[in-house]
Amino acid sequence: MPRVGIAGATGYTGIELVRLLSAHPHVSVRRLYSKSHAGRLFSDIFPQFLGHVDLPLDPLSVDTLSDIDILFLALPHGQAQHYFDLFQSFNIRVVDLSADFRLANPVDYTLYYGEPHIKPDLLGSIPLGLPEFYRDEIRDAPYVACPGCYATSVMLALKPAATAGWVKGPVIADAKSGVSGAGKTLKESSLYCEVNGTFSAYATHSHRHRPEMELVTGQTVLFSPHLVPMNRGILASVYVPVVEHLTQSQVYAHYQSTYADAPFVTIHEGSKTPSTKYIWGTNNCWLTVRLCPDINQLVIFSAIDNLLKGASGQAIQCMNIMIGAPETSGLPAITPYL
Amino acid sequence: MPRVGIAGATGYTGIELVRLLSAHPHVSVRRLYSKSHAGRLFSDIFPQFLGHVDLPLDPLSVDTLSDIDILFLALPHGQAQHYFDLFQSFNIRVVDLSADFRLANPVDYTLYYGEPHIKPDLLGSIPLGLPEFYRDEIRDAPYVACPGCYATSVMLALKPAATAGWVKGPVIADAKSGVSGAGKTLKESSLYCEVNGTFSAYATHSHRHRPEMELVTGQTVLFSPHLVPMNRGILASVYVPVVEHLTQSQVYAHYQSTYADAPFVTIHEGSKTPSTKYIWGTNNCWLTVRLCPDINQLVIFSAIDNLLKGASGQAIQCMNIMIGAPETSGLPAITPYL
Amino acid sequence: MPRVGIAGATGYTGIELVRLLSAHPHVSVRRLYSKSHAGRLFSDIFPQFLGHVDLPLDPLSVDTLSDIDILFLALPHGQAQHYFDLFQSFNIRVVDLSADFRLANPVDYTLYYGEPHIKPDLLGSIPLGLPEFYRDEIRDAPYVACPGCYATSVMLALKPAATAGWVKGPVIADAKSGVSGAGKTLKESSLYCEVNGTFSAYATHSHRHRPEMELVTGQTVLFSPHLVPMNRGILASVYVPVVEHLTQSQVYAHYQSTYADAPFVTIHEGSKTPSTKYIWGTNNCWLTVRLCPDINQLVIFSAIDNLLKGASGQAIQCMNIMIGAPETSGLPAITPYL
Amino acid sequence: MPRVGIAGATGYTGIELVRLLSAHPHVSVRRLYSKSHAGRLFSDIFPQFLGHVDLPLDPLSVDTLSDIDILFLALPHGQAQHYFDLFQSFNIRVVDLSADFRLANPVDYTLYYGEPHIKPDLLGSIPLGLPEFYRDEIRDAPYVACPGCYATSVMLALKPAATAGWVKGPVIADAKSGVSGAGKTLKESSLYCEVNGTFSAYATHSHRHRPEMELVTGQTVLFSPHLVPMNRGILASVYVPVVEHLTQSQVYAHYQSTYADAPFVTIHEGSKTPSTKYIWGTNNCWLTVRLCPDINQLVIFSAIDNLLKGASGQAIQCMNIMIGAPETSGLPAITPYL
């Protein structure tokens, strides 16, 4: 049974990884890494894990790397690139949830992350952890770079239309996310009273997930993220100017067939209104596909749980492929109603 | 001092009218009308008004109409048109918050509201209660039809660009509203546990406020509303494909000058991220205007309080104009921080 | 494998039963009953269950009762007593989540539920579905009556102290519940905007769960429930005037030993502050036990998920005992962090 | 017109002071003090104040103290005692919202605040800013110490019963507060995702507001605070063991007469269920008084807005008394419905 380590185990995506992997039927969680809480027990910090996950938190170091076969990196950007060679030398397969290896172009990385990449030659060679499109590349990869939460929601919505050659202008991706997307970092804008009761836009046309979307879909995207007063969930409303003479059934059929083998993506007709309610707590992606033929606009709503399909769930989905387990292993399938 | 009546006083917009008008310096609230609660005291139903508004709730009838000079209609659509002649006969000036006289075309009314209008000849002749553009028409009108909450937010965002002749394709209006927009009607989708923790789209491209926007702006709008788990507030993100060679400063200056005399509209540069946090509890409209010249898209964020600038506040703003009071009388100006 | 039916499948506790039992390893869900939605598919109403639970919703009737061995009743009070004989005649074992058979005294039933019980002779003879104290009675019972959500939280907190003979006066049980406790019934007080942002008390000293607590603990309880703006969870703060000369370690040891064999109850020292955060989404009960020796008061905080340990989870725990399965089968054990 | 300064102007209570005092009819806000934001404009940090409060933020220093007559201190504890002599030397009257001068006993101060008071001789000589009981002392005082938010809610509930000699044992004060009570300090427990959807107890029997309550009421109080996922509001449920033979009408009459001259306190019979909904956004205190004669327990529910009657509103109420203005000047009276 592969032995798993989780770095950044005390952040929101890290905790989700711990929760799901500790109950996963095909792997064994051996090491939890945390800089801020090293030396304590995981269940001492998070008493809801008492009796379930009582592992210690270690600093990420050479001392324990021989204990693990697969390592999940739930770290801020800028760290994975430093560790890359080390993990290779230990023959550890890595599922990286950070942004370090998502982009193909070092110039884009510098532009969006504010400093040069230290492994620029590797950019573009690491498979993207979006199994619906890169399953084969993921299977034998030593290192997988999972896309951002927003990026995942928009890629799944837009790529089929793009591949079909239907897009004829800039795409508007108006996305809305729950607050856990901002992580557990202490900042005033994440305080309860600052968020509760309000709805805000931010980072319009400048968010770091934008170049990921454009890279994978080959389209120009006006990406416009917003913050919703709720814990979990993303709903992306993607507006695509399309060629004339498309029909709703044609569009629907194309999306259906694109995702015929994707266990976590469900396509819904345009009359089904989407909600994060239908997918939270699972690794599912809900796509409502609706053509507005009067104005040649295709509207695709994409709902995912930002912590699952947008992060930890998708990372486990990648790992399942990497270890030859069923793609759905250890991932919650049924959404709690409330 | 003009004597005021409020019909539909126990709904969310009605209660706001009662709260604000009972403290208004230039009018006197005389009659509150309610079908469901007739016979009871307003403060008996809503104890937070005890000692402040202890008026009885009456059925809306001929008996008491001579007591009032101005009547606010906070009723579901389909009722105002029936009462129209009656109010005229009593010489009552009406501020109608319902949808009955917003549209100009009877065919549109039938299409969107499911039955023919009974006063089709009047449609198009009633001034729209959007003071920023129709102040002169409102001043002496016997009857004013206030626009819908979503419509108000989008009109204020889009009309200056439209008037300037900059729009060159269908506009995307992706709007997000707090739950009070659905009113106090008992329906499962408005229950706390159905809404809390979730974000949903609904009525894509078919919402009743769409024809209002298109009528006032003269543009084709893909209107896409969403429900936010919060009580109050609308943020509309309006994406406008525009002609080439515009500049940010040109756009900003045009919006500034359009609203130079509008006490409730504030224009912000594109770098200021908008939030309902900045306007809730007031009659203000926050507009962030941002040109994305690389893709010839103008993004306008419009934030209003759906119960105030989107409904009761705007209605009082209209009344202020009608009675010759300062336009800002009785309307809260400073947003509570939380 | 026992065949299971669920009556009231479209309410909040019903949906939880469907979700958990459809994934339960030792039973097979065969029939879902619903009066309001009979004739439709479960997954048609709740699209999050598409592909997982596509069973039809039937009216509860003689026609299908031979298909099931165990029936869960998630119905309003007053119905189970009418069906009692019918279920017996079909040899169906019943786990009743309603209030019909919780009380022992017909006079109390009439007092709290407003009409006489139609099976008064049965009251007092049906085992209470609180496995921590009535495991043996539940095991072979044909019919089990699960206690109310508030009652469960207070019983688990108070009964050990009561059994030890420590209580020397009226107990204060100040309990706070999420909104799902009110069910999915349409009432104004359950609307999002009525609940969000507010905290309220209700039914002080008159709530229907009070006689259940007093019956099981043998103590006089001032039960004071409150409504919290959140979906799930109960925190009961139970204040017990106790005999002199108790010590914290003595109290803690007694609670520990009382629940030594209870897989879902965890005892925490007084310095561990309790939260619904630590148990939501699971069948767990978190008890913080704190003696204030300066005033001879024992404070016990009891946190449960009202839909799980307070309703559907506890019902499944009872069923597990009834069918000889491990008590924890099919019940979620690890709390999602958020 | 008295000239006012506000120290700590960028915290939650500070912002409320700025909002209310900038619209107050009888004073003029001259100086805003902030350590963290000194040098910026208030409306630059909080754009909702643009055009309303554009004052600069200064460090609190000798340079500007001659510009003000009255100073509000919305500072963390431990600072006011250092400035005390300075303010006296400038002849500035001070309304202190911090904890520095609330307690009478230096030993208690050291015990609860972890370090000795530097002006122990002053303790006990500064009037408490609770106008309902200390109006006369406040009127001419150079310095007033406003009580804590929880303390205010419990004092108003309990003091009449205590004064009447009815209390015959330890009082349970189970209080629930919105999150703004924790202020704007960055700490993990105040993050949105940590609070949303959960209800917690904390600081049981050890909270700093406990000795304030005991001092003012003369009773032993088991004070048990809880955190509610909402921005504003406190509901305290106060359970008082009382002497025998009291009647509901006797208790109600006593509370009515105690607060006959208190413009912000309203007494309600026990059948009126209390909610923070009825007072948020105002300086009001809602008291529901309910005797449970079967167990000789008096239950008093006390609802206040923690930022207003619990802090900034009460401070302004004190100032109104100090400057001879009507006690209600500049304080919002009608609660918004939602």
PDB file of N, CA, C and O in Angstrom, chain A residues 78-123:
ATOM      1  N   GLY A  78       5.838  29.111  -4.616  1.00  0.00           N
ATOM      2  CA  GLY A  78       7.224  29.520  -4.415  1.00  0.00           C
ATOM      3  C   GLY A  78       8.047  28.517  -3.633  1.00  0.00           C
ATOM      4  O   GLY A  78       9.267  28.666  -3.529  1.00  0.00           O
ATOM      5  N   GLN A  79       7.414  27.503  -3.067  1.00  0.00           N
ATOM      6  CA  GLN A  79       8.172  26.543  -2.261  1.00  0.00           C
ATOM      7  C   GLN A  79       8.470  25.254  -3.024  1.00  0.00           C
ATOM      8  O   GLN A  79       9.569  24.717  -2.934  1.00  0.00           O
ATOM      9  N   ALA A  80       7.489  24.759  -3.757  1.00  0.00           N
ATOM     10  CA  ALA A  80       7.651  23.462  -4.424  1.00  0.00           C
ATOM     11  C   ALA A  80       8.871  23.468  -5.340  1.00  0.00           C
ATOM     12  O   ALA A  80       9.614  22.492  -5.418  1.00  0.00           O
ATOM     13  N   GLN A  81       9.083  24.575  -6.078  1.00  0.00           N
ATOM     14  CA  GLN A  81      10.212  24.639  -7.008  1.00  0.00           C
ATOM     15  C   GLN A  81      11.557  24.469  -6.293  1.00  0.00           C
ATOM     16  O   GLN A  81      12.508  23.953  -6.865  1.00  0.00           O
ATOM     17  N   HIS A  82      11.603  24.869  -5.025  1.00  0.00           N
ATOM     18  CA  HIS A  82      12.839  24.701  -4.267  1.00  0.00           C
ATOM     19  C   HIS A  82      13.061  23.246  -3.862  1.00  0.00           C
ATOM     20  O   HIS A  82      14.184  22.787  -3.754  1.00  0.00           O
ATOM     21  N   TYR A  83      11.987  22.562  -3.600  1.00  0.00           N
ATOM     22  CA  TYR A  83      12.099  21.181  -3.136  1.00  0.00           C
ATOM     23  C   TYR A  83      12.192  20.177  -4.292  1.00  0.00           C
ATOM     24  O   TYR A  83      12.427  18.989  -4.053  1.00  0.00           O
ATOM     25  N   PHE A  84      11.938  20.622  -5.511  1.00  0.00           N
ATOM     26  CA  PHE A  84      11.757  19.694  -6.626  1.00  0.00           C
ATOM     27  C   PHE A  84      12.846  18.619  -6.709  1.00  0.00           C
ATOM     28  O   PHE A  84      12.549  17.410  -6.727  1.00  0.00           O
ATOM     29  N   ASP A  85      14.090  19.039  -6.738  1.00  0.00           N
ATOM     30  CA  ASP A  85      15.182  18.068  -6.901  1.00  0.00           C
ATOM     31  C   ASP A  85      15.255  17.087  -5.724  1.00  0.00           C
ATOM     32  O   ASP A  85      15.521  15.895  -5.902  1.00  0.00           O
ATOM     33  N   LEU A  86      14.999  17.630  -4.552  1.00  0.00           N
ATOM     34  CA  LEU A  86      15.037  16.776  -3.366  1.00  0.00           C
ATOM     35  C   LEU A  86      14.046  15.615  -3.488  1.00  0.00           C
ATOM     36  O   LEU A  86      14.384  14.456  -3.243  1.00  0.00           O
ATOM     37  N   PHE A  87      12.806  15.935  -3.858  1.00  0.00           N
ATOM     38  CA  PHE A  87      11.788  14.891  -3.976  1.00  0.00           C
ATOM     39  C   PHE A  87      12.193  13.877  -5.044  1.00  0.00           C
ATOM     40  O   PHE A  87      12.026  12.679  -4.883  1.00  0.00           O
ATOM     41  N   GLN A  88      12.736  14.367  -6.141  1.00  0.00           N
ATOM     42  CA  GLN A  88      13.195  13.459  -7.208  1.00  0.00           C
ATOM     43  C   GLN A  88      14.251  12.497  -6.656  1.00  0.00           C
ATOM     44  O   GLN A  88      14.233  11.300  -6.939  1.00  0.00           O
ATOM     45  N   SER A  89      15.159  13.053  -5.852  1.00  0.00           N
ATOM     46  CA  SER A  89      16.267  12.224  -5.367  1.00  0.00           C
ATOM     47  C   SER A  89      15.756  11.131  -4.431  1.00  0.00           C
ATOM     48  O   SER A  89      16.395  10.097  -4.265  1.00  0.00           O
ATOM     49  N   PHE A  90      14.639  11.364  -3.803  1.00  0.00           N
ATOM     50  CA  PHE A  90      14.052  10.342  -2.931  1.00  0.00           C
ATOM     51  C   PHE A  90      13.073   9.449  -3.696  1.00  0.00           C
ATOM     52  O   PHE A  90      12.408   8.618  -3.103  1.00  0.00           O
ATOM     53  N   ASN A  91      12.944   9.724  -4.999  1.00  0.00           N
ATOM     54  CA  ASN A  91      12.047   8.921  -5.815  1.00  0.00           C
ATOM     55  C   ASN A  91      10.586   9.027  -5.354  1.00  0.00           C
ATOM     56  O   ASN A  91       9.825   8.074  -5.431  1.00  0.00           O
ATOM     57  N   ILE A  92      10.254  10.201  -4.812  1.00  0.00           N
ATOM     58  CA  ILE A  92       8.892  10.422  -4.331  1.00  0.00           C
ATOM     59  C   ILE A  92       8.043  11.006  -5.464  1.00  0.00           C
ATOM     60  O   ILE A  92       8.471  11.943  -6.131  1.00  0.00           O
ATOM     61  N   ARG A  93       6.876  10.425  -5.665  1.00  0.00           N
ATOM     62  CA  ARG A  93       5.946  11.016  -6.637  1.00  0.00           C
ATOM     63  C   ARG A  93       5.180  12.142  -5.931  1.00  0.00           C
ATOM     64  O   ARG A  93       4.748  11.995  -4.790  1.00  0.00           O
ATOM     65  N   VAL A  94       5.023  13.223  -6.634  1.00  0.00           N
ATOM     66  CA  VAL A  94       4.477  14.420  -6.001  1.00  0.00           C
ATOM     67  C   VAL A  94       3.170  14.855  -6.673  1.00  0.00           C
ATOM     68  O   VAL A  94       3.081  14.894  -7.902  1.00  0.00           O
ATOM     69  N   VAL A  95       2.172  15.146  -5.840  1.00  0.00           N
ATOM     70  CA  VAL A  95       0.959  15.812  -6.314  1.00  0.00           C
ATOM     71  C   VAL A  95       0.997  17.212  -5.718  1.00  0.00           C
ATOM     72  O   VAL A  95       0.815  17.393  -4.514  1.00  0.00           O
ATOM     73  N   ASP A  96       1.238  18.180  -6.563  1.00  0.00           N
ATOM     74  CA  ASP A  96       1.493  19.549  -6.117  1.00  0.00           C
ATOM     75  C   ASP A  96       0.226  20.383  -6.290  1.00  0.00           C
ATOM     76  O   ASP A  96      -0.244  20.602  -7.396  1.00  0.00           O
ATOM     77  N   LEU A  97      -0.343  20.846  -5.189  1.00  0.00           N
ATOM     78  CA  LEU A  97      -1.548  21.686  -5.267  1.00  0.00           C
ATOM     79  C   LEU A  97      -1.196  23.159  -5.429  1.00  0.00           C
ATOM     80  O   LEU A  97      -2.083  23.987  -5.592  1.00  0.00           O
ATOM     81  N   SER A  98       0.070  23.495  -5.341  1.00  0.00           N
ATOM     82  CA  SER A  98       0.452  24.908  -5.438  1.00  0.00           C
ATOM     83  C   SER A  98       0.563  25.339  -6.893  1.00  0.00           C
ATOM     84  O   SER A  98       0.386  24.545  -7.819  1.00  0.00           O
ATOM     85  N   ALA A  99       0.889  26.603  -7.084  1.00  0.00           N
ATOM     86  CA  ALA A  99       0.891  27.181  -8.434  1.00  0.00           C
ATOM     87  C   ALA A  99       2.229  27.030  -9.150  1.00  0.00           C
ATOM     88  O   ALA A  99       2.380  27.469 -10.287  1.00  0.00           O
ATOM     89  N   ASP A 100       3.205  26.380  -8.519  1.00  0.00           N
ATOM     90  CA  ASP A 100       4.574  26.461  -9.041  1.00  0.00           C
ATOM     91  C   ASP A 100       4.771  25.909 -10.446  1.00  0.00           C
ATOM     92  O   ASP A 100       5.605  26.421 -11.202  1.00  0.00           O
ATOM     93  N   PHE A 101       4.038  24.861 -10.797  1.00  0.00           N
ATOM     94  CA  PHE A 101       4.291  24.253 -12.100  1.00  0.00           C
ATOM     95  C   PHE A 101       3.056  24.227 -12.990  1.00  0.00           C
ATOM     96  O   PHE A 101       2.924  23.360 -13.855  1.00  0.00           O
ATOM     97  N   ARG A 102       2.148  25.173 -12.758  1.00  0.00           N
ATOM     98  CA  ARG A 102       0.929  25.198 -13.573  1.00  0.00           C
ATOM     99  C   ARG A 102       1.130  25.883 -14.922  1.00  0.00           C
ATOM    100  O   ARG A 102       0.486  25.523 -15.895  1.00  0.00           O
ATOM    101  N   LEU A 103       1.946  26.911 -14.943  1.00  0.00           N
ATOM    102  CA  LEU A 103       2.088  27.706 -16.164  1.00  0.00           C
ATOM    103  C   LEU A 103       3.194  27.127 -17.044  1.00  0.00           C
ATOM    104  O   LEU A 103       4.113  26.467 -16.552  1.00  0.00           O
ATOM    105  N   ALA A 104       3.109  27.394 -18.325  1.00  0.00           N
ATOM    106  CA  ALA A 104       4.120  26.850 -19.250  1.00  0.00           C
ATOM    107  C   ALA A 104       5.216  27.855 -19.537  1.00  0.00           C
ATOM    108  O   ALA A 104       6.306  27.504 -19.948  1.00  0.00           O
ATOM    109  N   ASN A 105       4.922  29.123 -19.315  1.00  0.00           N
ATOM    110  CA  ASN A 105       5.800  30.183 -19.760  1.00  0.00           C
ATOM    111  C   ASN A 105       6.429  30.902 -18.560  1.00  0.00           C
ATOM    112  O   ASN A 105       5.710  31.509 -17.751  1.00  0.00           O
ATOM    113  N   PRO A 106       7.762  30.858 -18.446  1.00  0.00           N
ATOM    114  CA  PRO A 106       8.415  31.524 -17.303  1.00  0.00           C
ATOM    115  C   PRO A 106       8.083  33.015 -17.217  1.00  0.00           C
ATOM    116  O   PRO A 106       8.028  33.580 -16.109  1.00  0.00           O
ATOM    117  N   VAL A 107       7.869  33.649 -18.348  1.00  0.00           N
ATOM    118  CA  VAL A 107       7.525  35.069 -18.338  1.00  0.00           C
ATOM    119  C   VAL A 107       6.189  35.292 -17.627  1.00  0.00           C
ATOM    120  O   VAL A 107       6.028  36.218 -16.821  1.00  0.00           O
ATOM    121  N   ASP A 108       5.213  34.442 -17.937  1.00  0.00           N
ATOM    122  CA  ASP A 108       3.924  34.536 -17.246  1.00  0.00           C
ATOM    123  C   ASP A 108       4.099  34.324 -15.745  1.00  0.00           C
ATOM    124  O   ASP A 108       3.489  35.021 -14.927  1.00  0.00           O
ATOM    125  N   TYR A 109       4.917  33.357 -15.387  1.00  0.00           N
ATOM    126  CA  TYR A 109       5.115  33.104 -13.966  1.00  0.00           C
ATOM    127  C   TYR A 109       5.643  34.347 -13.262  1.00  0.00           C
ATOM    128  O   TYR A 109       5.128  34.773 -12.216  1.00  0.00           O
ATOM    129  N   THR A 110       6.675  34.932 -13.848  1.00  0.00           N
ATOM    130  CA  THR A 110       7.249  36.137 -13.245  1.00  0.00           C
ATOM    131  C   THR A 110       6.220  37.259 -13.167  1.00  0.00           C
ATOM    132  O   THR A 110       6.103  37.964 -12.152  1.00  0.00           O
ATOM    133  N   LEU A 111       5.453  37.405 -14.229  1.00  0.00           N
ATOM    134  CA  LEU A 111       4.457  38.464 -14.294  1.00  0.00           C
ATOM    135  C   LEU A 111       3.397  38.311 -13.195  1.00  0.00           C
ATOM    136  O   LEU A 111       3.044  39.259 -12.500  1.00  0.00           O
ATOM    137  N   TYR A 112       2.913  37.096 -13.022  1.00  0.00           N
ATOM    138  CA  TYR A 112       1.794  36.894 -12.101  1.00  0.00           C
ATOM    139  C   TYR A 112       2.232  36.626 -10.661  1.00  0.00           C
ATOM    140  O   TYR A 112       1.471  36.845  -9.737  1.00  0.00           O
ATOM    141  N   TYR A 113       3.462  36.111 -10.482  1.00  0.00           N
ATOM    142  CA  TYR A 113       3.877  35.758  -9.126  1.00  0.00           C
ATOM    143  C   TYR A 113       4.992  36.657  -8.591  1.00  0.00           C
ATOM    144  O   TYR A 113       5.473  36.477  -7.479  1.00  0.00           O
ATOM    145  N   GLY A 114       5.427  37.598  -9.396  1.00  0.00           N
ATOM    146  CA  GLY A 114       6.282  38.647  -8.867  1.00  0.00           C
ATOM    147  C   GLY A 114       7.745  38.313  -8.694  1.00  0.00           C
ATOM    148  O   GLY A 114       8.502  39.149  -8.196  1.00  0.00           O
ATOM    149  N   GLU A 115       8.156  37.130  -9.069  1.00  0.00           N
ATOM    150  CA  GLU A 115       9.592  36.826  -9.046  1.00  0.00           C
ATOM    151  C   GLU A 115       9.861  35.698 -10.027  1.00  0.00           C
ATOM    152  O   GLU A 115       8.958  34.934 -10.359  1.00  0.00           O
ATOM    153  N   PRO A 116      11.097  35.586 -10.501  1.00  0.00           N
ATOM    154  CA  PRO A 116      11.385  34.573 -11.511  1.00  0.00           C
ATOM    155  C   PRO A 116      11.288  33.167 -10.934  1.00  0.00           C
ATOM    156  O   PRO A 116      11.524  32.956  -9.736  1.00  0.00           O
ATOM    157  N   HIS A 117      10.951  32.235 -11.765  1.00  0.00           N
ATOM    158  CA  HIS A 117      10.885  30.828 -11.386  1.00  0.00           C
ATOM    159  C   HIS A 117      12.322  30.291 -11.321  1.00  0.00           C
ATOM    160  O   HIS A 117      13.155  30.669 -12.125  1.00  0.00           O
ATOM    161  N   ILE A 118      12.584  29.428 -10.349  1.00  0.00           N
ATOM    162  CA  ILE A 118      13.969  28.939 -10.266  1.00  0.00           C
ATOM    163  C   ILE A 118      14.188  27.673 -11.092  1.00  0.00           C
ATOM    164  O   ILE A 118      15.309  27.187 -11.214  1.00  0.00           O
ATOM    165  N   LYS A 119      13.116  27.119 -11.621  1.00  0.00           N
ATOM    166  CA  LYS A 119      13.243  25.953 -12.507  1.00  0.00           C
ATOM    167  C   LYS A 119      12.527  26.230 -13.825  1.00  0.00           C
ATOM    168  O   LYS A 119      11.632  25.457 -14.229  1.00  0.00           O
ATOM    169  N   PRO A 120      12.875  27.314 -14.473  1.00  0.00           N
ATOM    170  CA  PRO A 120      12.080  27.705 -15.654  1.00  0.00           C
ATOM    171  C   PRO A 120      12.050  26.620 -16.733  1.00  0.00           C
ATOM    172  O   PRO A 120      11.048  26.497 -17.459  1.00  0.00           O
ATOM    173  N   ASP A 121      13.101  25.817 -16.833  1.00  0.00           N
ATOM    174  CA  ASP A 121      13.134  24.814 -17.900  1.00  0.00           C
ATOM    175  C   ASP A 121      12.068  23.742 -17.726  1.00  0.00           C
ATOM    176  O   ASP A 121      11.657  23.102 -18.692  1.00  0.00           O
ATOM    177  N   LEU A 122      11.670  23.551 -16.478  1.00  0.00           N
ATOM    178  CA  LEU A 122      10.670  22.510 -16.241  1.00  0.00           C
ATOM    179  C   LEU A 122       9.266  22.938 -16.646  1.00  0.00           C
ATOM    180  O   LEU A 122       8.393  22.096 -16.882  1.00  0.00           O
ATOM    181  N   LEU A 123       9.038  24.253 -16.671  1.00  0.00           N
ATOM    182  CA  LEU A 123       7.680  24.739 -16.970  1.00  0.00           C
ATOM    183  C   LEU A 123       7.234  24.227 -18.332  1.00  0.00           C
ATOM    184  O   LEU A 123       7.977  24.276 -19.313  1.00  0.00           O
TER     185      LEU A 123
END
